[in-house]
Amino acid sequence: MLPPPRLHQPLRRVVVTGLGCASPLGGTAAESWRRAQRGESAAAQFDIDGASFVAARCGDLALDEKREKARVVALALRAAAEAVRDAGGLEAHAPARRGASIASGVGGLGDIVDAAHRVAEGKKLSPFFVPRALCNTAAGAVSLEHACAGPVQTSAAACAAGAQSVGDAFRLVQRGDCDVALCGGAEACVDEVALRGFARMGALSRDGAARPFDAARSGFVLGEGAAVLVLEDAASAARRGARAYAELRGYGLGGDAVHMSAPPPDGAGVLRAARAALGDARLDADLVDHVNAHAAGTPAGDAAELAALEALLEGRRGDDALVASTKGATGHLLGAAGALEACFAVLALRDCLAPATAHLAAPLPTSERVTLVAEATRRDLRVALSTSSGFGGTNAALVFSRADVSGDLGVEARVSVL
């Protein structure tokens, strides 16, 4: 039996060694990123029981869906399998040193609706109903599939859940609770109940397109999918010769405390989360080259987040920060959104390319400190910030740096794991 982790040990560096995606843009991280770069929209019109809706669905990914396996679980397992392969496997780490942190905002909502219909009709429920419906069923399935016998957890913090799951896994590896963690989010609720619910709130786009940061934005497009990152102790990754995409440097949270679904106009909660993440990373806002913003295309949310980013970057010296939102392409994946966008932030650093913001034709006015990216833009990106916000006033932020430039960011020199 392995001894428990040492208490009060120095914080460890944490790197990203694997990525996996099953998104409306494609069945792999590479395909999803390729289409996100170009701002290709996955939104499409479809019918449910005679009613017409627009949403971003994953399409035919040949998912392994069975009676005991909900769609959200199948999506999570597909993304996790790709991430593990991409990382070169988990065999270098004992099961007790592997963790899993997989988020879901609503879990098996479709299963709950179906069960309610069956009860109303006097029919028996499936014995698999409860495990299919739970929010943590994806995390449990991933931990079983990949023998993660260390910490296993789930964030259900609405649309900030995916980012929180990555941040929570970061803490687990950083503090020595495990040496490697599969983290991310999964969501599969493109159904009539969810669509009608968000429509009743006035949250969905009125013209069938998500237009982040655009003057004509009117709401988001609902999406589904999963994204998983492999986070690993940098020293362990170096010993096994693993490639690191990036280093996860900081994680921060901030609350709005003003309304269940509407942010404050100044984006104070997002600003607190971003400042907390940069403080955790011991980096100044001047070093942020790229932001993958939460911006889903809602009138109040996008304006509030932009105000927060302007405040964060106030007094910035040097080049402007390139701000993009990939939700115009992917739709809003709710509890999986922050995880998918964390993957895109990492890939933006790898490729030194800020992706396009789909449907951005009339950008909101900004200062010279911020550039809203309508088309993919190449630049020497070293630090990326990814922001996420959710109902209940919850906000999360993640700070990544390119793995080969850590020593150039004003902190102590570090050995590259590339």
Coordinates of C-alpha atoms in Angstrom, one line a residue, residues 22-24 56 159 186-187 221-227 327 330-338 340-341:
A22 CA -16.1 15.1 -28.2
S23 CA -17.7 18.3 -29.3
P24 CA -20.2 19.6 -31.8
A56 CA -25.1 22.4 -31.5
C159 CA -21.7 26.8 -16.6
A186 CA -19.5 16.4 -20.0
E187 CA -23.0 17.5 -20.9
V221 CA -27.1 28.3 -28.7
L222 CA -27.3 25.2 -26.5
G223 CA -24.6 22.6 -27.2
E224 CA -23.5 19.2 -25.9
G225 CA -20.2 17.3 -25.6
A226 CA -17.2 16.6 -23.4
A227 CA -13.6 17.6 -23.0
K327 CA -19.0 29.5 -28.1
T330 CA -19.4 25.3 -30.4
G331 CA -22.5 26.5 -28.8
H332 CA -22.8 26.6 -25.0
L333 CA -21.9 23.2 -23.5
L334 CA -23.0 24.3 -20.0
G335 CA -21.1 22.1 -17.5
A336 CA -18.6 21.0 -20.2
A337 CA -18.0 24.5 -21.6
G338 CA -15.2 25.6 -19.3
L340 CA -13.6 22.5 -23.7
E341 CA -12.4 26.1 -23.6

